[in-house]
PDB file of C-alpha atoms in Angstrom:
ATOM      1  CA  MET A  12     -70.258 -23.477   1.442  1.00 52.00           C
ATOM      2  CA  ALA A  13     -69.853 -27.043   2.758  1.00 58.00           C
ATOM      3  CA  ALA A  14     -70.358 -27.139   6.696  1.00 57.00           C
ATOM      4  CA  GLU A  15     -67.100 -27.695   8.374  1.00 64.00           C
ATOM      5  CA  PRO A  16     -65.319 -30.838   9.567  1.00 63.00           C
ATOM      6  CA  GLU A  17     -67.036 -31.770  12.922  1.00 64.00           C
ATOM      7  CA  SER A  18     -70.433 -30.653  11.596  1.00 92.00           C
ATOM      8  CA  LYS A  19     -69.536 -33.659   8.654  1.00 94.00           C
ATOM      9  CA  LEU A  20     -68.705 -35.674  11.351  1.00 92.00           C
ATOM     10  CA  GLN A  21     -71.704 -34.887  13.618  1.00 93.00           C
ATOM     11  CA  LEU A  22     -73.941 -35.406  10.726  1.00 95.00           C
ATOM     12  CA  VAL A  23     -72.126 -39.210   9.180  1.00 93.00           C
ATOM     13  CA  HIS A  24     -72.584 -39.895  13.226  1.00 93.00           C
ATOM     14  CA  ARG A  25     -75.937 -39.553  13.200  1.00 94.00           C
ATOM     15  CA  HIS A  26     -76.834 -41.527  10.007  1.00 95.00           C
ATOM     16  CA  ILE A  27     -74.891 -45.194  11.156  1.00 93.00           C
ATOM     17  CA  ARG A  28     -77.313 -47.202  12.945  1.00 94.00           C
ATOM     18  CA  ALA A  29     -75.676 -49.802  15.375  1.00 93.00           C
ATOM     19  CA  PHE A  30     -77.444 -53.325  14.985  1.00 94.00           C
ATOM     20  CA  PRO A  31     -75.766 -56.105  17.715  1.00 95.00           C
ATOM     21  CA  ASP A  32     -75.458 -59.489  16.738  1.00 94.00           C
ATOM     22  CA  PHE A  33     -75.422 -58.965  13.191  1.00 90.00           C
ATOM     23  CA  PRO A  34     -74.755 -61.207  11.172  1.00 85.00           C
ATOM     24  CA  LYS A  35     -74.270 -63.407  14.433  1.00 87.00           C
ATOM     25  CA  LYS A  36     -73.807 -63.138  18.353  1.00 92.00           C
ATOM     26  CA  GLY A  37     -71.163 -60.919  19.219  1.00 90.00           C
ATOM     27  CA  ILE A  38     -70.972 -58.715  16.025  1.00 85.00           C
ATOM     28  CA  LEU A  39     -71.987 -55.432  16.152  1.00 87.00           C
ATOM     29  CA  PHE A  40     -72.970 -54.455  12.747  1.00 88.00           C
ATOM     30  CA  ARG A  41     -72.808 -50.342  11.195  1.00 89.00           C
ATOM     31  CA  ASP A  42     -75.433 -49.472   8.623  1.00 91.00           C
ATOM     32  CA  ILE A  43     -74.897 -47.124   6.265  1.00 91.00           C
ATOM     33  CA  CYS A  44     -78.238 -46.984   4.306  1.00 93.00           C
ATOM     34  CA  PRO A  45     -78.969 -43.602   5.980  1.00 96.00           C
ATOM     35  CA  ILE A  46     -75.794 -42.198   5.113  1.00 95.00           C
ATOM     36  CA  LEU A  47     -77.137 -43.560   1.259  1.00 95.00           C
ATOM     37  CA  LYS A  48     -80.548 -41.828   1.892  1.00 97.00           C
ATOM     38  CA  ASP A  49     -79.516 -39.099   2.811  1.00 96.00           C
ATOM     39  CA  PRO A  50     -78.170 -36.572   0.242  1.00 96.00           C
ATOM     40  CA  ALA A  51     -75.981 -34.258   2.837  1.00 95.00           C
ATOM     41  CA  ALA A  52     -75.211 -37.463   4.797  1.00 95.00           C
ATOM     42  CA  LEU A  53     -73.624 -39.008   1.951  1.00 95.00           C
ATOM     43  CA  THR A  54     -71.595 -35.482   0.310  1.00 96.00           C
ATOM     44  CA  ALA A  55     -70.383 -35.336   3.349  1.00 95.00           C
ATOM     45  CA  VAL A  56     -68.806 -38.780   3.457  1.00 93.00           C
ATOM     46  CA  ILE A  57     -67.262 -38.572   0.033  1.00 94.00           C
ATOM     47  CA  ASP A  58     -66.158 -34.232   1.435  1.00 94.00           C
ATOM     48  CA  LEU A  59     -63.950 -36.513   4.511  1.00 92.00           C
ATOM     49  CA  PHE A  60     -62.356 -38.911   2.535  1.00 91.00           C
ATOM     50  CA  GLU A  61     -61.439 -35.887  -0.070  1.00 94.00           C
ATOM     51  CA  GLU A  62     -59.886 -33.826   2.832  1.00 93.00           C
ATOM     52  CA  HIS A  63     -57.797 -36.523   3.720  1.00 91.00           C
ATOM     53  CA  VAL A  64     -56.963 -38.195   0.736  1.00 92.00           C
ATOM     54  CA  ARG A  65     -55.882 -35.016  -0.106  1.00 94.00           C
ATOM     55  CA  LYS A  66     -54.160 -33.631   2.728  1.00 93.00           C
ATOM     56  CA  ASN A  67     -52.708 -37.076   3.402  1.00 91.00           C
ATOM     57  CA  HIS A  68     -51.899 -38.744   0.061  1.00 89.00           C
ATOM     58  CA  GLN A  69     -51.320 -36.581  -2.310  1.00 86.00           C
ATOM     59  CA  GLN A  70     -49.883 -38.728  -5.221  1.00 90.00           C
ATOM     60  CA  VAL A  71     -52.756 -41.453  -5.703  1.00 91.00           C
ATOM     61  CA  ASP A  72     -53.670 -42.836  -8.980  1.00 93.00           C
ATOM     62  CA  LEU A  73     -56.062 -45.407  -8.642  1.00 92.00           C
ATOM     63  CA  ILE A  74     -59.012 -45.903  -6.037  1.00 93.00           C
ATOM     64  CA  VAL A  75     -59.331 -49.770  -5.363  1.00 91.00           C
ATOM     65  CA  GLY A  76     -63.031 -50.392  -4.193  1.00 91.00           C
ATOM     66  CA  LEU A  77     -63.465 -53.548  -1.835  1.00 87.00           C
ATOM     67  CA  ASP A  78     -67.404 -55.429  -2.315  1.00 87.00           C
ATOM     68  CA  ALA A  79     -69.119 -54.109  -1.635  1.00 85.00           C
ATOM     69  CA  ARG A  80     -69.333 -50.775   0.057  1.00 84.00           C
ATOM     70  CA  GLY A  81     -66.339 -50.220  -1.767  1.00 87.00           C
ATOM     71  CA  PHE A  82     -68.343 -49.634  -4.250  1.00 93.00           C
ATOM     72  CA  LEU A  83     -70.427 -47.250  -2.679  1.00 92.00           C
ATOM     73  CA  PHE A  84     -67.985 -44.519  -2.035  1.00 93.00           C
ATOM     74  CA  GLY A  85     -65.375 -45.603  -3.494  1.00 94.00           C
ATOM     75  CA  PRO A  86     -66.309 -44.095  -7.169  1.00 97.00           C
ATOM     76  CA  LEU A  87     -67.621 -40.589  -6.249  1.00 96.00           C
ATOM     77  CA  LEU A  88     -64.207 -40.504  -4.314  1.00 95.00           C
ATOM     78  CA  ALA A  89     -61.902 -41.349  -7.706  1.00 97.00           C
ATOM     79  CA  GLN A  90     -64.142 -38.966  -9.290  1.00 98.00           C
ATOM     80  CA  ARG A  91     -63.841 -35.736  -6.978  1.00 97.00           C
ATOM     81  CA  LEU A  92     -59.577 -36.404  -7.172  1.00 96.00           C
ATOM     82  CA  GLY A  93     -60.188 -37.092 -11.021  1.00 97.00           C
ATOM     83  CA  VAL A  94     -58.381 -40.426 -10.427  1.00 97.00           C
ATOM     84  CA  GLY A  95     -59.623 -44.309 -11.781  1.00 97.00           C
ATOM     85  CA  PHE A  96     -61.258 -46.805 -10.122  1.00 97.00           C
ATOM     86  CA  VAL A  97     -61.016 -50.581  -9.768  1.00 95.00           C
ATOM     87  CA  LEU A  98     -62.927 -53.015  -8.061  1.00 93.00           C
ATOM     88  CA  VAL A  99     -62.286 -56.092  -6.193  1.00 91.00           C
ATOM     89  CA  ARG A 100     -65.104 -58.315  -6.115  1.00 93.00           C
ATOM     90  CA  LYS A 101     -65.964 -61.810  -4.415  1.00 90.00           C
ATOM     91  CA  ARG A 102     -64.244 -65.168  -6.383  1.00 90.00           C
ATOM     92  CA  GLY A 103     -66.383 -65.445  -9.761  1.00 94.00           C
ATOM     93  CA  LYS A 104     -67.805 -61.924 -10.386  1.00 95.00           C
ATOM     94  CA  LEU A 105     -64.631 -60.154 -12.356  1.00 95.00           C
ATOM     95  CA  PRO A 106     -64.554 -61.613 -16.500  1.00 96.00           C
ATOM     96  CA  GLY A 107     -60.732 -62.164 -17.702  1.00 95.00           C
ATOM     97  CA  THR A 108     -57.802 -63.029 -15.729  1.00 94.00           C
ATOM     98  CA  THR A 109     -57.887 -62.664 -12.616  1.00 91.00           C
ATOM     99  CA  VAL A 110     -56.005 -62.906  -8.944  1.00 87.00           C
ATOM    100  CA  SER A 111     -56.944 -64.124  -5.505  1.00 86.00           C
ATOM    101  CA  VAL A 112     -56.922 -63.675  -1.959  1.00 82.00           C
ATOM    102  CA  ALA A 113     -58.491 -66.109   0.833  1.00 81.00           C
ATOM    103  CA  TYR A 114     -59.193 -64.730   4.080  1.00 77.00           C
ATOM    104  CA  ASP A 115     -61.282 -64.761   7.148  1.00 73.00           C
ATOM    105  CA  LEU A 116     -63.693 -62.748   8.303  1.00 69.00           C
ATOM    106  CA  GLU A 117     -65.077 -62.717  12.290  1.00 68.00           C
ATOM    107  CA  TYR A 118     -67.623 -64.873  10.899  1.00 68.00           C
ATOM    108  CA  GLY A 119     -66.417 -66.604   8.192  1.00 76.00           C
ATOM    109  CA  LYS A 120     -64.183 -67.477   4.845  1.00 82.00           C
ATOM    110  CA  ALA A 121     -63.843 -64.831   1.687  1.00 81.00           C
ATOM    111  CA  GLU A 122     -62.229 -64.671  -1.081  1.00 85.00           C
ATOM    112  CA  ALA A 123     -61.645 -61.654  -3.553  1.00 86.00           C
ATOM    113  CA  GLU A 124     -60.189 -61.174  -6.591  1.00 90.00           C
ATOM    114  CA  ILE A 125     -58.531 -58.463  -8.991  1.00 90.00           C
ATOM    115  CA  GLN A 126     -58.080 -58.256 -12.663  1.00 92.00           C
ATOM    116  CA  GLU A 127     -54.995 -59.005 -13.397  1.00 90.00           C
ATOM    117  CA  ASP A 128     -54.268 -55.970 -15.474  1.00 91.00           C
ATOM    118  CA  SER A 129     -56.288 -53.651 -13.451  1.00 92.00           C
ATOM    119  CA  VAL A 130     -53.082 -52.146 -11.440  1.00 89.00           C
ATOM    120  CA  ALA A 131     -50.373 -50.845 -13.302  1.00 88.00           C
ATOM    121  CA  PRO A 132     -46.702 -51.254 -11.614  1.00 84.00           C
ATOM    122  CA  GLY A 133     -45.716 -48.500  -9.347  1.00 84.00           C
ATOM    123  CA  GLN A 134     -48.998 -47.140  -9.281  1.00 87.00           C
ATOM    124  CA  LYS A 135     -50.144 -45.930  -6.235  1.00 88.00           C
ATOM    125  CA  ILE A 136     -53.533 -47.330  -4.861  1.00 88.00           C
ATOM    126  CA  LEU A 137     -55.582 -46.280  -1.737  1.00 89.00           C
ATOM    127  CA  LEU A 138     -58.095 -48.934  -0.729  1.00 86.00           C
ATOM    128  CA  ILE A 139     -61.282 -47.665  -0.268  1.00 86.00           C
ATOM    129  CA  ASP A 140     -64.259 -49.561   2.040  1.00 77.00           C
ATOM    130  CA  ASP A 141     -66.627 -48.554   4.583  1.00 67.00           C
ATOM    131  CA  LEU A 142     -64.119 -50.256   7.008  1.00 59.00           C
ATOM    132  CA  LEU A 143     -60.908 -52.397   6.953  1.00 47.00           C
ATOM    133  CA  ALA A 144     -61.660 -55.381   8.586  1.00 51.00           C
ATOM    134  CA  THR A 145     -59.407 -58.744   8.965  1.00 47.00           C
ATOM    135  CA  GLY A 146     -59.898 -59.360   4.962  1.00 49.00           C
ATOM    136  CA  ALA A 147     -59.609 -56.179   3.929  1.00 50.00           C
ATOM    137  CA  ASN A 148     -56.220 -55.747   5.528  1.00 52.00           C
ATOM    138  CA  CYS A 149     -55.147 -59.728   4.418  1.00 52.00           C
ATOM    139  CA  LEU A 150     -55.880 -58.080   1.035  1.00 55.00           C
ATOM    140  CA  PHE A 151     -54.014 -55.022   0.974  1.00 53.00           C
ATOM    141  CA  GLN A 152     -51.165 -57.161   2.826  1.00 52.00           C
ATOM    142  CA  ARG A 153     -51.143 -59.205  -0.333  1.00 52.00           C
ATOM    143  CA  ILE A 154     -51.043 -55.785  -2.588  1.00 51.00           C
ATOM    144  CA  HIS A 155     -48.421 -53.805  -0.209  1.00 48.00           C
ATOM    145  CA  HIS A 156     -46.145 -57.353  -0.760  1.00 45.00           C
ATOM    146  CA  GLY A 157     -46.894 -57.329  -4.548  1.00 47.00           C
ATOM    147  CA  HIS A 158     -48.145 -60.359  -4.562  1.00 45.00           C
ATOM    148  CA  LEU A 159     -51.526 -58.813  -6.496  1.00 49.00           C
ATOM    149  CA  CYS A 160     -50.953 -56.810  -9.816  1.00 48.00           C
ATOM    150  CA  GLY A 161     -48.120 -54.726  -9.352  1.00 47.00           C
ATOM    151  CA  GLY A 162     -49.021 -51.302  -7.699  1.00 48.00           C
ATOM    152  CA  LEU A 163     -48.416 -50.261  -4.241  1.00 47.00           C
ATOM    153  CA  PRO A 164     -50.590 -48.379  -2.011  1.00 51.00           C
ATOM    154  CA  HIS A 165     -50.382 -44.588  -0.863  1.00 52.00           C
ATOM    155  CA  GLY A 166     -47.787 -44.787   1.535  1.00 48.00           C
ATOM    156  CA  SER A 167     -46.098 -47.731   0.950  1.00 41.00           C
ATOM    157  CA  ARG A 168     -42.187 -47.388  -0.142  1.00 33.00           C
TER     158      ARG A 168
END
């Protein structure tokens, strides 16, 4: 039987390391590599994601994973939920016709793109990354307002 949510959270928390001033001064980097090395911690993360989605977002059609950490958790969660998985990659990394968005990071600029036919009009999507920082929020807003593909982030009207 799976552990209770509190102990899952404690297990995950124990496996996240903090590195101050990385990749530049003033940034506190949270390293998730120890989670990936420990099968119990990784299972706990996916359990927690799945529990949250099933409780709060019952009608998800696709998981959209942001490059690169969203690729670690997204496919595992999509498989558990029985839905598809779509990649959002750094510019120039996806074949075919893509749609892109430029955004500012805490420590620079970036551009992300998604294949134009990845999300059908009206599909409910759930963005996943290790966190939703500036770039992910910019991408979410572009998708939400219909500027990228045709899908609707889950919870949209």
